[in-house]
Amino acid sequence: MKKKLTGFLVGSMALVLAACGGADDAPATDEPVDEGAASGEVQTIRAGIGLNSEHPQYKGLERFAEIVEEETNGELVVETYHSGQLGDDRSMMEALQLGSQEVTVPSTAPIANFVSEFTIFDFPFLFPSNEVADEVLDGEVGQQLLGMLDDQNLVGLAYWENGFRNVTNSTRAIETLDDFDGLTLRTMENDLHLDAFRALGANPTPMAFTELFTAMQQGTVDGQENPMATIYLEGYYEVQDYVSDTRHVYSPFVFLMSKPFFDALSDEHQQIVRDAAIEAGQFQRELNREANAEYVNSLEEEGMTVTQISDEERERMVEAVQPAIAEYAERIGEDLVNEVYEAIEAAQQ
């Protein structure tokens, strides 16, 4: 549901009054002024995502809106947009940088095109479980990475969850490493994803998410990779026959806010949106995990063949992608990579 309330700029009368006062009358402060709060007028946060209104990501966005509007007594109002209504991940991130949109929640793969260090979260087979991912993302190294977004005119407020990604296709069941051979798979626009799937033997093709269903329907690509909730809620069972529990990447979402907008908020409103992003993220993670487990059965009921990967074959896949991991570890900095692996090891103990 899209909540509609128009945000206003400070009225001309306020400008006239400010102009009439002398310089000595102005308070000496370097703090940004929340113009909407100062004037008692409403400010609008436009929050857009690529997934549809049934996905846990959108439910999380609705929860964020509820918290923010309640805690600010309606001084901040959140309009929520799903299904790529405001554009794809990259274009929405660029809109945040320009200040023409306020919030989006992309996966880390497109973020890596802006901050290369985020490539670490797209290392194949990095996280062994959801719980380990939570501890690392919410811990010191995860927060360190969020801080790197500031230089891109973006503010990272929290990690949400996309989940473990799995491969679907309409050609054959993937049970072994060899079954990847020659499959044309849509991936996100991320160099590591492309190189990893080439190492597995597939032909990866970057493509906007909004174009994917039609591409599979028309046979432009054989398949794609996404978490189970996305596969089911986007109706991929209509154009795909096989889904394999590859769990090749754990994919976080990052809750992003436009830095120009965030910096103009009062300290109080900044804290409210930060806390709301974290609280809504906890809600979204729980909902997402329930959905991913539930939708495996739903995909089978819709006629898809669900294939499990044996430990032996998963290990073969892990070995196949090691050269790509080594190359990208060197690119983004081995110190950071080691920090992440050390945090994962500590979280497992």
mmCIF file of C-alpha atoms in Angstrom:
data_model
loop_
_atom_site.group_PDB
_atom_site.id
_atom_site.type_symbol
_atom_site.label_atom_id
_atom_site.label_comp_id
_atom_site.label_asym_id
_atom_site.label_seq_id
_atom_site.Cartn_x
_atom_site.Cartn_y
_atom_site.Cartn_z
ATOM 1 C CA MET A 1 0.000 0.000 0.000
ATOM 2 C CA LYS A 2 1.370 3.381 -0.916
ATOM 3 C CA LYS A 3 0.926 6.065 1.672
ATOM 4 C CA LYS A 4 0.340 9.460 0.137
ATOM 5 C CA LEU A 5 1.163 12.716 1.819
ATOM 6 C CA THR A 6 2.978 15.536 0.083
ATOM 7 C CA GLY A 7 6.254 16.862 1.499
ATOM 8 C CA PHE A 8 6.673 20.621 1.464
ATOM 9 C CA LEU A 9 9.655 22.956 1.429
ATOM 10 C CA VAL A 10 9.891 25.821 3.859
ATOM 11 C CA GLY A 11 7.395 28.492 2.797
ATOM 12 C CA SER A 12 8.355 31.822 1.410
ATOM 13 C CA MET A 13 7.160 33.582 4.580
ATOM 14 C CA ALA A 14 9.872 31.792 6.584
ATOM 15 C CA LEU A 15 12.464 32.986 4.095
ATOM 16 C CA VAL A 16 11.252 36.570 4.396
ATOM 17 C CA LEU A 17 11.415 36.452 8.183
ATOM 18 C CA ALA A 18 14.912 34.991 8.065
ATOM 19 C CA ALA A 19 16.035 37.725 5.702
ATOM 20 C CA CYS A 20 14.719 40.429 8.048
ATOM 21 C CA GLY A 21 16.823 39.221 10.985
ATOM 22 C CA GLY A 22 20.407 40.345 11.438
ATOM 23 C CA ALA A 23 23.369 37.967 11.276
ATOM 24 C CA ASP A 24 23.785 38.237 15.057
ATOM 25 C CA ASP A 25 20.272 36.818 15.518
ATOM 26 C CA ALA A 26 21.134 33.483 13.818
ATOM 27 C CA PRO A 27 22.237 30.662 16.138
ATOM 28 C CA ALA A 28 25.853 29.612 15.689
ATOM 29 C CA THR A 29 25.764 25.931 14.792
ATOM 30 C CA ASP A 30 27.235 23.544 12.261
ATOM 31 C CA GLU A 31 24.420 21.044 12.780
ATOM 32 C CA PRO A 32 22.128 20.366 9.766
ATOM 33 C CA VAL A 33 18.659 21.774 10.133
ATOM 34 C CA ASP A 34 15.638 19.491 9.686
ATOM 35 C CA GLU A 35 13.596 22.015 7.727
ATOM 36 C CA GLY A 36 10.395 20.016 7.914
ATOM 37 C CA ALA A 37 10.628 19.520 11.668
ATOM 38 C CA ALA A 38 11.586 23.154 12.232
ATOM 39 C CA SER A 39 8.509 24.379 10.383
ATOM 40 C CA GLY A 40 6.114 21.689 11.605
ATOM 41 C CA GLU A 41 5.531 20.581 8.033
ATOM 42 C CA VAL A 42 5.530 17.025 6.761
ATOM 43 C CA GLN A 43 8.481 15.460 4.947
ATOM 44 C CA THR A 44 8.085 12.513 2.600
ATOM 45 C CA ILE A 45 10.426 9.525 2.359
ATOM 46 C CA ARG A 46 10.027 7.700 -0.959
ATOM 47 C CA ALA A 47 11.175 4.107 -0.442
ATOM 48 C CA GLY A 48 11.443 1.828 -3.471
ATOM 49 C CA ILE A 49 12.441 -1.810 -4.058
ATOM 50 C CA GLY A 50 12.509 -4.159 -7.040
ATOM 51 C CA LEU A 51 10.551 -7.067 -5.524
ATOM 52 C CA ASN A 52 6.768 -7.324 -5.398
ATOM 53 C CA SER A 53 4.323 -6.420 -2.645
ATOM 54 C CA GLU A 54 4.079 -9.990 -1.306
ATOM 55 C CA HIS A 55 7.803 -10.355 -0.619
ATOM 56 C CA PRO A 56 9.074 -10.125 2.980
ATOM 57 C CA GLN A 57 11.276 -7.235 1.861
ATOM 58 C CA TYR A 58 8.189 -5.134 1.119
ATOM 59 C CA LYS A 59 6.556 -6.216 4.363
ATOM 60 C CA GLY A 60 9.671 -4.969 6.122
ATOM 61 C CA LEU A 61 9.407 -1.671 4.285
ATOM 62 C CA GLU A 62 5.822 -1.313 5.463
ATOM 63 C CA ARG A 63 6.939 -1.979 9.038
ATOM 64 C CA PHE A 64 9.636 0.692 8.683
ATOM 65 C CA ALA A 65 6.961 3.159 7.523
ATOM 66 C CA GLU A 66 4.727 2.355 10.495
ATOM 67 C CA ILE A 67 7.524 2.875 13.011
ATOM 68 C CA VAL A 68 8.793 6.119 11.490
ATOM 69 C CA GLU A 69 5.362 7.700 11.163
ATOM 70 C CA GLU A 70 4.400 6.746 14.714
ATOM 71 C CA GLU A 71 7.678 7.837 16.320
ATOM 72 C CA THR A 72 7.757 11.185 14.492
ATOM 73 C CA ASN A 73 4.043 11.871 15.052
ATOM 74 C CA GLY A 74 3.572 12.082 11.306
ATOM 75 C CA GLU A 75 6.352 14.611 10.695
ATOM 76 C CA LEU A 76 8.034 11.995 8.479
ATOM 77 C CA VAL A 77 5.761 10.038 6.120
ATOM 78 C CA VAL A 78 6.969 7.034 4.105
ATOM 79 C CA GLU A 79 5.657 6.256 0.623
ATOM 80 C CA THR A 80 6.475 2.649 -0.318
ATOM 81 C CA TYR A 81 6.969 1.470 -3.913
ATOM 82 C CA HIS A 82 7.461 -2.146 -5.017
ATOM 83 C CA SER A 83 8.079 -4.066 -8.267
ATOM 84 C CA GLY A 84 10.643 -1.626 -9.622
ATOM 85 C CA GLN A 85 8.147 1.246 -9.846
ATOM 86 C CA LEU A 86 10.975 3.708 -9.173
ATOM 87 C CA GLY A 87 13.567 1.843 -11.264
ATOM 88 C CA ASP A 88 16.072 -0.971 -10.858
ATOM 89 C CA ASP A 89 18.565 -1.200 -7.985
ATOM 90 C CA ARG A 90 21.278 0.809 -9.694
ATOM 91 C CA SER A 91 19.022 3.625 -10.873
ATOM 92 C CA MET A 92 17.419 3.909 -7.424
ATOM 93 C CA MET A 93 20.837 4.086 -5.764
ATOM 94 C CA GLU A 94 21.809 6.842 -8.182
ATOM 95 C CA ALA A 95 18.575 8.662 -7.326
ATOM 96 C CA LEU A 96 19.551 8.493 -3.638
ATOM 97 C CA GLN A 97 22.929 10.001 -4.461
ATOM 98 C CA LEU A 98 21.212 12.878 -6.265
ATOM 99 C CA GLY A 99 18.660 13.361 -3.495
ATOM 100 C CA SER A 100 15.685 12.672 -5.770
ATOM 101 C CA GLN A 101 14.711 9.519 -3.820
ATOM 102 C CA GLU A 102 15.200 8.841 -0.128
ATOM 103 C CA VAL A 103 15.356 5.056 0.490
ATOM 104 C CA THR A 104 16.066 1.816 -1.328
ATOM 105 C CA VAL A 105 17.096 -1.657 -0.105
ATOM 106 C CA PRO A 106 19.306 -3.383 -2.717
ATOM 107 C CA SER A 107 21.345 -6.557 -2.488
ATOM 108 C CA THR A 108 25.064 -6.159 -1.918
ATOM 109 C CA ALA A 109 25.929 -7.221 -5.490
ATOM 110 C CA PRO A 110 24.871 -3.940 -7.167
ATOM 111 C CA ILE A 111 26.288 -1.984 -4.214
ATOM 112 C CA ALA A 112 29.701 -3.429 -5.074
ATOM 113 C CA ASN A 113 29.634 -1.345 -8.257
ATOM 114 C CA PHE A 114 29.737 1.741 -5.999
ATOM 115 C CA VAL A 115 31.880 0.419 -3.110
ATOM 116 C CA SER A 116 34.060 -2.467 -4.259
ATOM 117 C CA GLU A 117 34.603 -3.783 -0.720
ATOM 118 C CA PHE A 118 30.995 -5.012 -0.670
ATOM 119 C CA THR A 119 32.102 -7.691 -3.141
ATOM 120 C CA ILE A 120 33.158 -9.719 -0.088
ATOM 121 C CA PHE A 121 29.517 -10.581 0.616
ATOM 122 C CA ASP A 122 29.206 -12.133 -2.830
ATOM 123 C CA PHE A 123 32.044 -14.575 -2.277
ATOM 124 C CA PRO A 124 30.555 -17.991 -3.093
ATOM 125 C CA PHE A 125 29.894 -20.258 -0.118
ATOM 126 C CA LEU A 126 31.046 -17.563 2.356
ATOM 127 C CA PHE A 127 28.454 -17.939 5.138
ATOM 128 C CA PRO A 128 27.535 -21.386 6.503
ATOM 129 C CA SER A 129 24.220 -20.272 8.065
ATOM 130 C CA ASN A 130 21.795 -17.393 8.568
ATOM 131 C CA GLU A 131 22.829 -17.061 12.195
ATOM 132 C CA VAL A 132 26.512 -16.661 11.373
ATOM 133 C CA ALA A 133 25.641 -14.098 8.716
ATOM 134 C CA ASP A 134 23.636 -12.093 11.281
ATOM 135 C CA GLU A 135 26.513 -11.975 13.744
ATOM 136 C CA VAL A 136 29.060 -10.878 11.142
ATOM 137 C CA LEU A 137 26.833 -8.316 9.431
ATOM 138 C CA ASP A 138 25.657 -6.751 12.686
ATOM 139 C CA GLY A 139 29.140 -6.876 14.146
ATOM 140 C CA GLU A 140 32.200 -4.668 13.785
ATOM 141 C CA VAL A 141 33.253 -5.600 10.258
ATOM 142 C CA GLY A 142 29.715 -5.354 8.890
ATOM 143 C CA GLN A 143 29.286 -1.891 10.381
ATOM 144 C CA GLN A 144 32.701 -0.881 9.055
ATOM 145 C CA LEU A 145 31.478 -1.646 5.543
ATOM 146 C CA LEU A 146 28.293 0.357 6.034
ATOM 147 C CA GLY A 147 30.459 3.342 6.934
ATOM 148 C CA MET A 148 32.170 3.169 3.540
ATOM 149 C CA LEU A 149 28.914 4.167 1.852
ATOM 150 C CA ASP A 150 29.147 7.741 3.134
ATOM 151 C CA ASP A 151 31.705 8.658 0.477
ATOM 152 C CA GLN A 152 29.143 7.658 -2.165
ATOM 153 C CA ASN A 153 26.514 10.066 -0.806
ATOM 154 C CA LEU A 154 24.677 7.090 0.728
ATOM 155 C CA VAL A 155 23.941 6.152 4.325
ATOM 156 C CA GLY A 156 23.794 2.455 5.229
ATOM 157 C CA LEU A 157 21.408 2.088 8.161
ATOM 158 C CA ALA A 158 21.008 -1.682 8.522
ATOM 159 C CA TYR A 159 21.363 -5.104 6.941
ATOM 160 C CA TRP A 160 18.205 -6.917 5.937
ATOM 161 C CA GLU A 161 18.038 -10.366 4.337
ATOM 162 C CA ASN A 162 17.596 -11.617 0.810
ATOM 163 C CA GLY A 163 18.832 -15.084 1.767
ATOM 164 C CA PHE A 164 20.719 -18.008 0.314
ATOM 165 C CA ARG A 165 20.559 -17.961 -3.467
ATOM 166 C CA ASN A 166 19.608 -21.051 -5.472
ATOM 167 C CA VAL A 167 19.670 -21.829 -9.187
ATOM 168 C CA THR A 168 16.605 -22.506 -11.348
ATOM 169 C CA ASN A 169 16.501 -23.437 -15.017
ATOM 170 C CA SER A 170 14.276 -24.983 -17.651
ATOM 171 C CA THR A 171 16.846 -27.390 -19.149
ATOM 172 C CA ARG A 172 17.868 -29.980 -16.546
ATOM 173 C CA ALA A 173 18.165 -30.637 -12.837
ATOM 174 C CA ILE A 174 21.458 -29.471 -11.349
ATOM 175 C CA GLU A 175 22.787 -32.213 -9.076
ATOM 176 C CA THR A 176 26.501 -32.057 -9.874
ATOM 177 C CA LEU A 177 29.091 -29.476 -10.871
ATOM 178 C CA ASP A 178 28.977 -30.860 -14.420
ATOM 179 C CA ASP A 179 25.284 -30.009 -14.744
ATOM 180 C CA PHE A 180 26.139 -26.287 -14.918
ATOM 181 C CA ASP A 181 27.928 -26.854 -18.215
ATOM 182 C CA GLY A 182 26.608 -24.547 -20.937
ATOM 183 C CA LEU A 183 23.567 -23.220 -19.041
ATOM 184 C CA THR A 184 22.780 -19.564 -19.759
ATOM 185 C CA LEU A 185 21.952 -18.047 -16.379
ATOM 186 C CA ARG A 186 20.881 -14.508 -15.582
ATOM 187 C CA THR A 187 22.939 -12.959 -12.807
ATOM 188 C CA MET A 188 23.100 -9.550 -11.199
ATOM 189 C CA GLU A 189 25.473 -6.947 -12.594
ATOM 190 C CA ASN A 190 28.452 -8.013 -10.513
ATOM 191 C CA ASP A 191 31.828 -9.146 -11.842
ATOM 192 C CA LEU A 192 32.409 -11.760 -9.157
ATOM 193 C CA HIS A 193 29.029 -13.378 -9.831
ATOM 194 C CA LEU A 194 29.913 -13.549 -13.512
ATOM 195 C CA ASP A 195 33.371 -15.029 -12.947
ATOM 196 C CA ALA A 196 32.117 -17.523 -10.361
ATOM 197 C CA PHE A 197 29.441 -18.900 -12.676
ATOM 198 C CA ARG A 198 31.938 -19.123 -15.520
ATOM 199 C CA ALA A 199 34.165 -21.142 -13.183
ATOM 200 C CA LEU A 200 31.227 -23.474 -12.534
ATOM 201 C CA GLY A 201 30.831 -23.962 -16.296
ATOM 202 C CA ALA A 202 27.743 -21.795 -16.933
ATOM 203 C CA ASN A 203 27.283 -18.852 -19.291
ATOM 204 C CA PRO A 204 26.232 -15.986 -16.985
ATOM 205 C CA THR A 205 24.328 -13.027 -18.428
ATOM 206 C CA PRO A 206 23.822 -9.815 -16.407
ATOM 207 C CA MET A 207 20.295 -8.468 -16.755
ATOM 208 C CA ALA A 208 17.950 -6.111 -14.925
ATOM 209 C CA PHE A 209 15.670 -7.952 -12.514
ATOM 210 C CA THR A 210 12.585 -6.392 -14.093
ATOM 211 C CA GLU A 211 13.462 -8.016 -17.447
ATOM 212 C CA LEU A 212 14.109 -11.498 -16.079
ATOM 213 C CA PHE A 213 10.689 -13.160 -16.219
ATOM 214 C CA THR A 214 10.186 -12.295 -19.894
ATOM 215 C CA ALA A 215 13.725 -13.416 -20.726
ATOM 216 C CA MET A 216 13.068 -16.856 -19.206
ATOM 217 C CA GLN A 217 9.631 -17.043 -20.819
ATOM 218 C CA GLN A 218 11.112 -16.333 -24.251
ATOM 219 C CA GLY A 219 14.124 -18.612 -23.735
ATOM 220 C CA THR A 220 16.650 -15.790 -23.871
ATOM 221 C CA VAL A 221 18.184 -17.345 -20.748
ATOM 222 C CA ASP A 222 17.862 -20.900 -19.435
ATOM 223 C CA GLY A 223 17.549 -19.832 -15.837
ATOM 224 C CA GLN A 224 18.572 -17.603 -12.963
ATOM 225 C CA GLU A 225 19.589 -17.610 -9.290
ATOM 226 C CA ASN A 226 17.671 -16.149 -6.344
ATOM 227 C CA PRO A 227 16.411 -17.132 -2.880
ATOM 228 C CA MET A 228 13.376 -19.404 -2.676
ATOM 229 C CA ALA A 229 10.989 -16.630 -1.627
ATOM 230 C CA THR A 230 11.826 -14.586 -4.718
ATOM 231 C CA ILE A 231 11.574 -17.628 -6.984
ATOM 232 C CA TYR A 232 8.089 -18.400 -5.720
ATOM 233 C CA LEU A 233 6.652 -14.915 -5.289
ATOM 234 C CA GLU A 234 7.844 -13.802 -8.726
ATOM 235 C CA GLY A 235 6.105 -16.830 -10.248
ATOM 236 C CA TYR A 236 9.210 -18.348 -11.818
ATOM 237 C CA TYR A 237 7.615 -21.788 -11.551
ATOM 238 C CA GLU A 238 5.519 -20.712 -14.533
ATOM 239 C CA VAL A 239 8.587 -20.589 -16.785
ATOM 240 C CA GLN A 240 11.123 -22.817 -14.975
ATOM 241 C CA ASP A 241 11.126 -26.566 -14.354
ATOM 242 C CA TYR A 242 14.022 -27.150 -11.975
ATOM 243 C CA VAL A 243 15.311 -25.564 -8.774
ATOM 244 C CA SER A 244 18.497 -26.747 -7.056
ATOM 245 C CA ASP A 245 19.426 -26.068 -3.435
ATOM 246 C CA THR A 246 22.861 -24.729 -4.386
ATOM 247 C CA ARG A 247 22.958 -22.097 -1.587
ATOM 248 C CA HIS A 248 25.963 -20.707 -3.444
ATOM 249 C CA VAL A 249 25.734 -17.167 -2.006
ATOM 250 C CA TYR A 250 24.124 -15.690 1.086
ATOM 251 C CA SER A 251 22.741 -12.379 -0.117
ATOM 252 C CA PRO A 252 22.077 -9.544 2.339
ATOM 253 C CA PHE A 253 19.967 -6.501 1.585
ATOM 254 C CA VAL A 254 21.316 -3.129 2.712
ATOM 255 C CA PHE A 255 18.885 -0.465 3.865
ATOM 256 C CA LEU A 256 20.140 2.726 2.205
ATOM 257 C CA MET A 257 19.093 6.336 2.705
ATOM 258 C CA SER A 258 20.071 9.361 0.654
ATOM 259 C CA LYS A 259 22.891 11.139 2.498
ATOM 260 C CA PRO A 260 21.693 14.640 1.514
ATOM 261 C CA PHE A 261 18.275 13.807 2.989
ATOM 262 C CA PHE A 262 19.657 12.090 6.096
ATOM 263 C CA ASP A 263 22.109 14.896 6.859
ATOM 264 C CA ALA A 264 19.288 17.458 6.709
ATOM 265 C CA LEU A 265 17.286 15.626 9.392
ATOM 266 C CA SER A 266 17.416 16.641 13.033
ATOM 267 C CA ASP A 267 19.429 14.417 15.387
ATOM 268 C CA GLU A 268 16.145 13.082 16.764
ATOM 269 C CA HIS A 269 14.779 12.139 13.359
ATOM 270 C CA GLN A 270 18.100 10.607 12.319
ATOM 271 C CA GLN A 271 17.989 8.322 15.335
ATOM 272 C CA ILE A 272 14.365 7.401 14.675
ATOM 273 C CA VAL A 273 14.998 6.335 11.069
ATOM 274 C CA ARG A 274 18.153 4.444 12.078
ATOM 275 C CA ASP A 275 16.368 2.550 14.861
ATOM 276 C CA ALA A 276 13.361 1.903 12.595
ATOM 277 C CA ALA A 277 15.574 0.432 9.865
ATOM 278 C CA ILE A 278 17.161 -1.950 12.393
ATOM 279 C CA GLU A 279 13.868 -2.951 14.043
ATOM 280 C CA ALA A 280 12.086 -3.451 10.718
ATOM 281 C CA GLY A 281 15.122 -5.426 9.545
ATOM 282 C CA GLN A 282 14.817 -7.897 12.426
ATOM 283 C CA PHE A 283 11.164 -8.358 11.558
ATOM 284 C CA GLN A 284 12.018 -8.790 7.868
ATOM 285 C CA ARG A 285 14.721 -11.375 8.540
ATOM 286 C CA GLU A 286 12.371 -13.557 10.567
ATOM 287 C CA LEU A 287 9.618 -13.278 7.983
ATOM 288 C CA ASN A 288 12.059 -14.016 5.165
ATOM 289 C CA ARG A 289 13.357 -17.185 6.788
ATOM 290 C CA GLU A 290 9.871 -18.496 7.366
ATOM 291 C CA ALA A 291 8.977 -17.730 3.756
ATOM 292 C CA ASN A 292 12.076 -19.347 2.238
ATOM 293 C CA ALA A 293 11.414 -22.574 4.147
ATOM 294 C CA GLU A 294 7.709 -22.570 3.249
ATOM 295 C CA TYR A 295 8.176 -21.839 -0.439
ATOM 296 C CA VAL A 296 10.323 -24.899 -1.120
ATOM 297 C CA ASN A 297 7.185 -27.013 -0.649
ATOM 298 C CA SER A 298 5.117 -24.501 -2.597
ATOM 299 C CA LEU A 299 7.456 -24.738 -5.596
ATOM 300 C CA GLU A 300 7.133 -28.528 -5.588
ATOM 301 C CA GLU A 301 3.355 -28.175 -5.457
ATOM 302 C CA GLU A 302 3.538 -25.914 -8.496
ATOM 303 C CA GLY A 303 5.348 -28.675 -10.411
ATOM 304 C CA MET A 304 9.018 -27.743 -10.069
ATOM 305 C CA THR A 305 11.590 -30.440 -9.426
ATOM 306 C CA VAL A 306 13.560 -29.531 -6.281
ATOM 307 C CA THR A 307 17.063 -31.026 -6.186
ATOM 308 C CA GLN A 308 19.376 -31.232 -3.173
ATOM 309 C CA ILE A 309 23.136 -30.968 -3.611
ATOM 310 C CA SER A 310 25.264 -33.617 -1.900
ATOM 311 C CA ASP A 311 28.142 -32.577 0.340
ATOM 312 C CA GLU A 312 30.609 -34.072 -2.128
ATOM 313 C CA GLU A 313 29.261 -32.105 -5.085
ATOM 314 C CA ARG A 314 29.032 -28.903 -3.069
ATOM 315 C CA GLU A 315 32.714 -29.315 -2.190
ATOM 316 C CA ARG A 316 33.518 -29.684 -5.896
ATOM 317 C CA MET A 317 31.685 -26.417 -6.530
ATOM 318 C CA VAL A 318 33.594 -24.723 -3.714
ATOM 319 C CA GLU A 319 36.898 -25.867 -5.215
ATOM 320 C CA ALA A 320 35.887 -24.694 -8.703
ATOM 321 C CA VAL A 321 35.340 -21.107 -7.600
ATOM 322 C CA GLN A 322 38.508 -20.759 -5.501
ATOM 323 C CA PRO A 323 40.540 -19.041 -8.276
ATOM 324 C CA ALA A 324 37.823 -16.382 -8.630
ATOM 325 C CA ILE A 325 37.733 -15.852 -4.846
ATOM 326 C CA ALA A 326 41.525 -15.481 -4.710
ATOM 327 C CA GLU A 327 41.476 -12.900 -7.513
ATOM 328 C CA TYR A 328 38.798 -10.773 -5.876
ATOM 329 C CA ALA A 329 40.334 -11.062 -2.423
ATOM 330 C CA GLU A 330 43.426 -9.411 -3.847
ATOM 331 C CA ARG A 331 41.338 -6.735 -5.593
ATOM 332 C CA ILE A 332 39.316 -5.604 -2.595
ATOM 333 C CA GLY A 333 42.056 -6.037 -0.004
ATOM 334 C CA GLU A 334 43.209 -9.169 1.747
ATOM 335 C CA ASP A 335 43.141 -7.455 5.148
ATOM 336 C CA LEU A 336 39.383 -6.902 4.891
ATOM 337 C CA VAL A 337 38.814 -10.402 3.529
ATOM 338 C CA ASN A 338 40.761 -11.890 6.440
ATOM 339 C CA GLU A 339 38.732 -9.795 8.908
ATOM 340 C CA VAL A 340 35.502 -11.193 7.479
ATOM 341 C CA TYR A 341 36.713 -14.792 7.544
ATOM 342 C CA GLU A 342 37.971 -14.354 11.104
ATOM 343 C CA ALA A 343 34.578 -12.935 12.124
ATOM 344 C CA ILE A 344 32.848 -15.923 10.521
ATOM 345 C CA GLU A 345 35.119 -18.336 12.374
ATOM 346 C CA ALA A 346 34.472 -16.547 15.665
ATOM 347 C CA ALA A 347 30.703 -16.614 15.076
ATOM 348 C CA GLN A 348 30.806 -20.388 14.583
ATOM 349 C CA GLN A 349 32.438 -21.045 17.950
#
